[in-house]
mmCIF file of C-alpha atoms in Angstrom:
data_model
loop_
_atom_site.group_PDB
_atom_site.id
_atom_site.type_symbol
_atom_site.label_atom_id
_atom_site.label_comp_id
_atom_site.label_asym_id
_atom_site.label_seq_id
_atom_site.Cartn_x
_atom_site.Cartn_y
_atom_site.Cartn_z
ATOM 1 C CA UNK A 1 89.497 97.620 128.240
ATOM 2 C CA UNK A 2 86.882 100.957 128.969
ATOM 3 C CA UNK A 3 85.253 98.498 131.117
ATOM 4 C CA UNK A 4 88.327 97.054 133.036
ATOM 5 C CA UNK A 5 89.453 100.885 133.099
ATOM 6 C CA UNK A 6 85.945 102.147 134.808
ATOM 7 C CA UNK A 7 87.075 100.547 138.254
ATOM 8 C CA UNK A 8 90.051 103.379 138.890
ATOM 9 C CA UNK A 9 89.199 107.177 139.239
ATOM 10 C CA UNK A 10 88.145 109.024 136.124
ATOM 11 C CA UNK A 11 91.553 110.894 136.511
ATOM 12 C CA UNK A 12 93.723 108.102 136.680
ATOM 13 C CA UNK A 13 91.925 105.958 134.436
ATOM 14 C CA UNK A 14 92.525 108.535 131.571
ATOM 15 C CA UNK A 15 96.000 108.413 132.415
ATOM 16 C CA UNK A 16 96.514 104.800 131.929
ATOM 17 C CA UNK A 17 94.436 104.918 128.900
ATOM 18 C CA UNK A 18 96.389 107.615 127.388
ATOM 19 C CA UNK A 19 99.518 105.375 127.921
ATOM 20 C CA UNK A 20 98.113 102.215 126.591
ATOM 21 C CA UNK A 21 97.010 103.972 123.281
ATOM 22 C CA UNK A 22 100.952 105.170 123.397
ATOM 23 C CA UNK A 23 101.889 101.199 123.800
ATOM 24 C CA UNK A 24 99.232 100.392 120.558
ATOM 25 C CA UNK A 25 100.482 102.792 118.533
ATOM 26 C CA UNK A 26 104.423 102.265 119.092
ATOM 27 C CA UNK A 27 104.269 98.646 119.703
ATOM 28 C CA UNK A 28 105.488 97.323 116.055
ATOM 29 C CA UNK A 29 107.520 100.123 115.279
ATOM 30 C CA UNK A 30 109.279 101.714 118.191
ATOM 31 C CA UNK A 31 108.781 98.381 120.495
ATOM 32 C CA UNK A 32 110.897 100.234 123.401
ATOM 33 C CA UNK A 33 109.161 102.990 123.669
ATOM 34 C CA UNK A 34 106.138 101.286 123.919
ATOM 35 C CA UNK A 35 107.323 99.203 126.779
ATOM 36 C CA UNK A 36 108.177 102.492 128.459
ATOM 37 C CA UNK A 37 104.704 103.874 128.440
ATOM 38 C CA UNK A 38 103.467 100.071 129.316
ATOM 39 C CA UNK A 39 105.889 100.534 132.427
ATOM 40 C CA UNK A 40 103.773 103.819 133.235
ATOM 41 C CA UNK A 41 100.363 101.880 132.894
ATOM 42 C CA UNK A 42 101.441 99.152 134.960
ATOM 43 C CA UNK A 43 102.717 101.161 138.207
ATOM 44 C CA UNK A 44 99.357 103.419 137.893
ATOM 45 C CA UNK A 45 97.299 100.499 137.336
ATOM 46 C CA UNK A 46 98.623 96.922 138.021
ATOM 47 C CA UNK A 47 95.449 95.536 139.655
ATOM 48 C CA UNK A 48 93.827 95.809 135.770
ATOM 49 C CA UNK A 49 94.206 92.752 133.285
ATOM 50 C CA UNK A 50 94.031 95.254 130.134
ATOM 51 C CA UNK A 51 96.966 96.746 131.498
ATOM 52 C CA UNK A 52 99.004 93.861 132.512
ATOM 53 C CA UNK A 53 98.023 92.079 129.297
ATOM 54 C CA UNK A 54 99.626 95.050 128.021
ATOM 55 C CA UNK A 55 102.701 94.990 129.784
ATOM 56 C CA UNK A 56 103.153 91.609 128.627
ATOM 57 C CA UNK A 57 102.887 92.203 125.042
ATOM 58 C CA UNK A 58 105.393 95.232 125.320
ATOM 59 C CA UNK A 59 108.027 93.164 127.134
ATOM 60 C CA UNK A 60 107.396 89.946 124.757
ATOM 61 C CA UNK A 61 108.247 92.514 121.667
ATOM 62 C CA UNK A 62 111.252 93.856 123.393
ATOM 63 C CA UNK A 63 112.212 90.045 124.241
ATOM 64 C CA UNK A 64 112.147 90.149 127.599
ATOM 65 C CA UNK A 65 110.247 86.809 127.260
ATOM 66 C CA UNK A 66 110.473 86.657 131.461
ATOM 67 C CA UNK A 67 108.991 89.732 132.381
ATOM 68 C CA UNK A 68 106.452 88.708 129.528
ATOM 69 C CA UNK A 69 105.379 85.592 130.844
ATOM 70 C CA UNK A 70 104.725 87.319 134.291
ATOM 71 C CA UNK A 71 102.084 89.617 132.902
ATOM 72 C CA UNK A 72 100.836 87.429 130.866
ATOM 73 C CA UNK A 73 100.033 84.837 133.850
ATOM 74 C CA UNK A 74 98.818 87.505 136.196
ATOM 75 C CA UNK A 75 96.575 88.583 132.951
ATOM 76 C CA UNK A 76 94.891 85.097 132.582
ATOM 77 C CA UNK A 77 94.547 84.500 136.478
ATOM 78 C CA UNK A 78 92.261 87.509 136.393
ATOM 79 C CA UNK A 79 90.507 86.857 133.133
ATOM 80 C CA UNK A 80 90.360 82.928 133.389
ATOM 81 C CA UNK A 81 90.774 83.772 129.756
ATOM 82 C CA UNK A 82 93.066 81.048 127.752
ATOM 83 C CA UNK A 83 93.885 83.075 124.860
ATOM 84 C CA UNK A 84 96.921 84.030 125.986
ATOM 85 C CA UNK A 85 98.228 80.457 125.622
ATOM 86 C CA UNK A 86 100.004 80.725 122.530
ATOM 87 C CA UNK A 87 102.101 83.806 123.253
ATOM 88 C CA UNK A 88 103.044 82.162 126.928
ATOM 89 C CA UNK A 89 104.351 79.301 125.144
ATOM 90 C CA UNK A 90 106.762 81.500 123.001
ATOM 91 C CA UNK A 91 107.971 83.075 126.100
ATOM 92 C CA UNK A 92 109.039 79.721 126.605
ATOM 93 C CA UNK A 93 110.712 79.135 123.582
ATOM 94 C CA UNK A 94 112.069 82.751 124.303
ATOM 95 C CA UNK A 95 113.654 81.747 127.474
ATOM 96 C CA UNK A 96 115.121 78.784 125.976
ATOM 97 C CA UNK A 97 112.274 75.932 127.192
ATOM 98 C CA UNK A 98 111.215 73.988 124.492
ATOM 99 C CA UNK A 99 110.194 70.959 125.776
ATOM 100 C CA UNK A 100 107.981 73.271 128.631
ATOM 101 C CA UNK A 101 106.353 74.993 125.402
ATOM 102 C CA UNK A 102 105.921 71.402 123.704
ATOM 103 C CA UNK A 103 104.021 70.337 126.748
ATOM 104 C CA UNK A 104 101.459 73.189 126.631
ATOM 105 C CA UNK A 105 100.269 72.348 123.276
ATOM 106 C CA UNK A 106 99.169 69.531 124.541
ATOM 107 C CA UNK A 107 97.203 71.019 127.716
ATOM 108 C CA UNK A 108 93.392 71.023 127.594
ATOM 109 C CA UNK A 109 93.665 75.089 127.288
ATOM 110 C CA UNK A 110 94.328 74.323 123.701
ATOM 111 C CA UNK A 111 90.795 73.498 123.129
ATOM 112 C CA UNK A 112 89.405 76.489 124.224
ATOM 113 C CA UNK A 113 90.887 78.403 121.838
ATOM 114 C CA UNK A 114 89.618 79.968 118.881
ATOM 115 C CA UNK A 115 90.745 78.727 115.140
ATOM 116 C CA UNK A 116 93.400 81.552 114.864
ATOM 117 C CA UNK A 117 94.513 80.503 118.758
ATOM 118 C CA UNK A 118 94.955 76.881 117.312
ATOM 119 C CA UNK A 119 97.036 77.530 114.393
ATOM 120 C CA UNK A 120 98.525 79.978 116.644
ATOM 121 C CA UNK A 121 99.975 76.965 118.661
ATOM 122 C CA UNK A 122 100.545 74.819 116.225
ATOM 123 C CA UNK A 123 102.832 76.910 115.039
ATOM 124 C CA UNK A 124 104.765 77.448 118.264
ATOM 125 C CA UNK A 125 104.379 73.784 118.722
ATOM 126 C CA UNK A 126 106.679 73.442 115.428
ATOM 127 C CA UNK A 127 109.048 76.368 116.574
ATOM 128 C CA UNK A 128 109.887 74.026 119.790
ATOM 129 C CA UNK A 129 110.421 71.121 117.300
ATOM 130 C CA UNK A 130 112.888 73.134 115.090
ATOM 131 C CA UNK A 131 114.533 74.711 118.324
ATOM 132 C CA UNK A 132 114.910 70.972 119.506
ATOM 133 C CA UNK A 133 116.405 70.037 116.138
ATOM 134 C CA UNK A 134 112.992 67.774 115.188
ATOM 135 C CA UNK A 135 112.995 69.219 111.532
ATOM 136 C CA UNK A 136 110.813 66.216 110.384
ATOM 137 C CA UNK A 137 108.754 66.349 113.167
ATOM 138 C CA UNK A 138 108.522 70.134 112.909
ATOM 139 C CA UNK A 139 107.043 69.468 108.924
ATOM 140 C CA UNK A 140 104.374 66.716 110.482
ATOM 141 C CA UNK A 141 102.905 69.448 113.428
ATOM 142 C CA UNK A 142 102.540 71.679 110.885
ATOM 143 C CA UNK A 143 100.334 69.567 108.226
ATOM 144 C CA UNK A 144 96.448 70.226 108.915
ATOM 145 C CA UNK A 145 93.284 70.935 107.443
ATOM 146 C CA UNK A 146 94.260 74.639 107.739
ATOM 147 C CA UNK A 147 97.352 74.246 105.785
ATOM 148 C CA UNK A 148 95.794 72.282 103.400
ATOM 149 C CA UNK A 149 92.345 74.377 102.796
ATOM 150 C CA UNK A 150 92.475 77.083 100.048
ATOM 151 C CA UNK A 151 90.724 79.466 101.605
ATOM 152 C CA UNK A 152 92.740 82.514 102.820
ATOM 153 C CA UNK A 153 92.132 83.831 106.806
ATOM 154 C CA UNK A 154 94.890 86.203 108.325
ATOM 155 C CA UNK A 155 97.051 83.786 109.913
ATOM 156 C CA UNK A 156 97.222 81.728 106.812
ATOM 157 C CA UNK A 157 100.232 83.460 105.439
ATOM 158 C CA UNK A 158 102.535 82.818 108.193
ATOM 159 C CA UNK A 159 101.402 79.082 108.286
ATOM 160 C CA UNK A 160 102.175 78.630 104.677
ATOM 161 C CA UNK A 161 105.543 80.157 105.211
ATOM 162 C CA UNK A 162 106.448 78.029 108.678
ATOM 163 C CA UNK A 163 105.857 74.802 106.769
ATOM 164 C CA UNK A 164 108.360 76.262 104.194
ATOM 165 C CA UNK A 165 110.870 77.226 106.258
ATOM 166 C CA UNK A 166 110.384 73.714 108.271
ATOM 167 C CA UNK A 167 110.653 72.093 104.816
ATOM 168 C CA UNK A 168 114.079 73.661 104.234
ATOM 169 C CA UNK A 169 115.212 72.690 107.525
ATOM 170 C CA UNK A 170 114.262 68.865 106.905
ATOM 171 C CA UNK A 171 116.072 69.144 103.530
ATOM 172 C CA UNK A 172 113.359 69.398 101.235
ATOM 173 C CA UNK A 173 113.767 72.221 99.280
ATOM 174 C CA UNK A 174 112.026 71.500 95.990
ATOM 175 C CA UNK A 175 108.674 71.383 98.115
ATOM 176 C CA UNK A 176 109.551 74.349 100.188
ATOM 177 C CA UNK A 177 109.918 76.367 96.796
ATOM 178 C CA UNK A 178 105.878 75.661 96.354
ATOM 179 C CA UNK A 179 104.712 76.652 99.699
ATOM 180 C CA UNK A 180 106.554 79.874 99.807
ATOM 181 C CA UNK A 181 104.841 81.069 96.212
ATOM 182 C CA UNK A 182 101.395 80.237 98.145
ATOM 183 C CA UNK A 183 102.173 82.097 101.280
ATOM 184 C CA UNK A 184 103.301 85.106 98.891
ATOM 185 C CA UNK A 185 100.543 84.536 96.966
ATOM 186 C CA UNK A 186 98.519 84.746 100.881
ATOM 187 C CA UNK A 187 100.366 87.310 102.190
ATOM 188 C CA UNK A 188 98.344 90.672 100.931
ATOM 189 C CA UNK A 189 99.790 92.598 103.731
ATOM 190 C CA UNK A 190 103.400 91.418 104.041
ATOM 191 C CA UNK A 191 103.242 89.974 107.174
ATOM 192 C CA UNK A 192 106.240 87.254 105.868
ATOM 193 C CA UNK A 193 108.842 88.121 103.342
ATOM 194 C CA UNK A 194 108.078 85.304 101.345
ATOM 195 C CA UNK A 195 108.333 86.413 97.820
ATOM 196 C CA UNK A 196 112.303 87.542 98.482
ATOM 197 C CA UNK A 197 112.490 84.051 99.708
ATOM 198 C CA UNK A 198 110.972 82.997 96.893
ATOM 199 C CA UNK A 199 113.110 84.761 94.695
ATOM 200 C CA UNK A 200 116.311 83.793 96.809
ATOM 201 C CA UNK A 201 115.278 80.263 95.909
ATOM 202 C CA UNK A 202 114.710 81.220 92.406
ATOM 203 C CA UNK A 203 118.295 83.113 92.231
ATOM 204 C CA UNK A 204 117.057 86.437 91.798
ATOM 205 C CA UNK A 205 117.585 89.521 93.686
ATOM 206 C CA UNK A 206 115.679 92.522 95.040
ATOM 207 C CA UNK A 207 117.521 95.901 94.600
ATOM 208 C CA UNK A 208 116.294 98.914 96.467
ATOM 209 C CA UNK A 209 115.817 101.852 93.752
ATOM 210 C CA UNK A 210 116.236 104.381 96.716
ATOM 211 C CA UNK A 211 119.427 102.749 97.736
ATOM 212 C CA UNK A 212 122.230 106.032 98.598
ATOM 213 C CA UNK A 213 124.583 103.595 98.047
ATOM 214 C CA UNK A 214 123.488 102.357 94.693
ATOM 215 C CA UNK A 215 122.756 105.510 93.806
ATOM 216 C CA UNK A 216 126.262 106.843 93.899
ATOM 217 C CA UNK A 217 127.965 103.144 92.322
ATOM 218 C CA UNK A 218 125.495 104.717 89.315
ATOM 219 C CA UNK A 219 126.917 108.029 89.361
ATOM 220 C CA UNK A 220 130.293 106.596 89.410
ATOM 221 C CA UNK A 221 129.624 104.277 86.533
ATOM 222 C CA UNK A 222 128.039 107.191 84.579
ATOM 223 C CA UNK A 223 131.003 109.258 85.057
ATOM 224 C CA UNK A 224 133.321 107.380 82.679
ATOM 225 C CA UNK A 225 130.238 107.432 80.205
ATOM 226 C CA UNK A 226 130.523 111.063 80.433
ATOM 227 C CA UNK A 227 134.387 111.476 80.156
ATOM 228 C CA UNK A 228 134.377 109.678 76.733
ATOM 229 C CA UNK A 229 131.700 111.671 75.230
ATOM 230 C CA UNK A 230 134.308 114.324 75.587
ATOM 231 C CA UNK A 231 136.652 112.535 73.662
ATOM 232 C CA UNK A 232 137.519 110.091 76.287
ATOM 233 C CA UNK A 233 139.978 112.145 78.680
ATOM 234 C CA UNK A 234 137.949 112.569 82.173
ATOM 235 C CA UNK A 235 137.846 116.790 82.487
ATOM 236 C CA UNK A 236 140.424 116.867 85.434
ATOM 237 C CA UNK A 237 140.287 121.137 86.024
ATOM 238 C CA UNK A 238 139.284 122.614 88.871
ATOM 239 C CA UNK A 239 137.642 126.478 89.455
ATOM 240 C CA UNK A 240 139.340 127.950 92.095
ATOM 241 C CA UNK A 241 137.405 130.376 94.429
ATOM 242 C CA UNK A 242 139.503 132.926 94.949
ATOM 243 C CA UNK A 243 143.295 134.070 94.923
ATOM 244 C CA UNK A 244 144.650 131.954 97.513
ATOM 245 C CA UNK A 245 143.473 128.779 95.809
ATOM 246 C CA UNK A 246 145.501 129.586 93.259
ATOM 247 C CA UNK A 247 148.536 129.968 94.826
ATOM 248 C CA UNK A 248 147.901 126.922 97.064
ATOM 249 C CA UNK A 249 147.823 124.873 93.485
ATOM 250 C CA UNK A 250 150.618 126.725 91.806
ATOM 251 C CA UNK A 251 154.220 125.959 92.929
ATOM 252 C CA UNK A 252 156.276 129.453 92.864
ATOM 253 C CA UNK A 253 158.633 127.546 90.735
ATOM 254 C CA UNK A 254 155.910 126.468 88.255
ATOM 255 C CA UNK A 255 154.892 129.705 87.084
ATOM 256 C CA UNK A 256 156.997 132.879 86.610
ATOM 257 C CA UNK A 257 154.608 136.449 86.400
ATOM 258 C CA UNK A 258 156.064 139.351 84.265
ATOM 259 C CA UNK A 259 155.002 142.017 86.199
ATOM 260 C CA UNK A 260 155.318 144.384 82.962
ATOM 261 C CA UNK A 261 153.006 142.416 80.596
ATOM 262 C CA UNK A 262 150.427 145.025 79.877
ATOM 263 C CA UNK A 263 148.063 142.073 78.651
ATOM 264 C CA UNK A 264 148.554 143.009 74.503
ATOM 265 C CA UNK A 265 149.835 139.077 73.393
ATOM 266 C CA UNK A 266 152.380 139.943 70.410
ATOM 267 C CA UNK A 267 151.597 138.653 66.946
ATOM 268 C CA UNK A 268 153.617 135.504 66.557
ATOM 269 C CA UNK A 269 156.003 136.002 63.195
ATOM 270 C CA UNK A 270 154.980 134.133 59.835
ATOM 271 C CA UNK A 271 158.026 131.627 60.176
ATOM 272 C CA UNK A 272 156.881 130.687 63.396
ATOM 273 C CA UNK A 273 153.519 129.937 62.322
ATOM 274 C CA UNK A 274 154.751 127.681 59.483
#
């Protein structure tokens, strides 16, 4: 990307860079905003494959799969590069093309990929089967030496957990149940969420500790707890502020003031304390 960014002027080269970090660093979280910034880059710079590349990754998060598979074409023509492949065969999914993405996993581009670019395809290749409503032959696309191998690589997570999501979709659940353990046991940096699909399948649940909502259904439970310990009437009084509170919460008929008590309470006689 320095390289590609050394043909513009050094001003306007650090310009685009500084808005390309901007789409790195916001692309997973704040997707949006980092198409923003990618629209920057690409009006200062759209004769640059870094930037159109870009671009296309910004507006493939956002799922604007056709802006996406604009950049992404421009980006190859000028790199001859095929590693792109993958992602512009999602864009097809994305617009609703399965068939067209099915047809590009089987163009000769597909070899030139690396192993990750492969896999990559494969499992788009299944996504088009499932979108077509091919669950069986979703399962078979997915089966390969990479599922099978034991050896853990970064994408092996996410093929562990499409072959157990296609497994559930072609009504085999009892097998899906072992392939989603092994993609939690793969997945070291969540990637999937296969262990709450695991425990889904296992009928447990995940509760979130930090929850305000469970929080307070705690404090209300507690709160009855608390009321017995008192001898099992909830304490109902309230401390009022300040004159006019108690007036608000005294009806004039409720309570009659002698204005001569001088505050000495009279002894009550001895009959009227038997």
């Amino acid at each position: 990307m320095r390289q590609e960014l050394k043909s513009l002027p050094k001003t306007l080269a650090d310009d685009v860079a500084r808005n390309l970090v901007m789409v790195a660093r916001l692309l997973d979280g704040e997707p949006e905003e980092a198409y923003q910034y990618s629209r920057v880059a690409l009006r200062l710079a759209s004769r640059v494959a870094a930037v159109r590349e870009a671009a296309g990754f910004a507006s493939y998060m956002t799922q604007r799969y056709s802006e996406a598979l604009t950049e992404f074409r421009a980006a190859r023509r000028m790199t001859g590069r095929a590693d792109l492949w993958p992602v512009m065969a999602d864009c097809e999914r994305g617009l609703g093309r399965p068939e067209r993405a099915l047809a590009m996993a089987g163009e000769p581009e597909v070899k030139q990929l690396d192993k990750a670019g492969q896999v990559e395809m494969r499992l788009v290749a299944a996504g088009a089967r499932s979108d077509m409503e091919q669950f069986d032959a979703a399962v078979v696309t997915l089966q390969s030496p990479e599922l099978a191998s034991s050896a853990v690589h970064p994408w092996t997570a996410r093929l562990r957990y499409a072959y157990a999501e296609a497994l559930i979709a072609a009504g085999r659940g009892d097998e899906a149940r072992e392939w989603f353990a092994k993609a939690a046991e793969a997945d070291t940096d969540g990637a999937t969420n296969a262990s709450e699909r695991l425990a889904e399948i296992d009928g447990l649940e995940f509760v979130d500790a930090l929850d305000p909502e469970l929080e307070e259904e705690a404090e209300q439970a507690e709160a009855p707890a608390e009321a017995k310990s008192r001898g099992g009437v909830p304490d109902e009084r309230e401390i009022f502020e300040d004159e006019e509170d108690v007036e608000e919460f005294y009806d004039e008929d409720d309570l009659e003031i002698d204005e001569d008590f001088d505050g000495v309470v009279p002894e009550r006689s001895t009959d009227a304390k038997a």
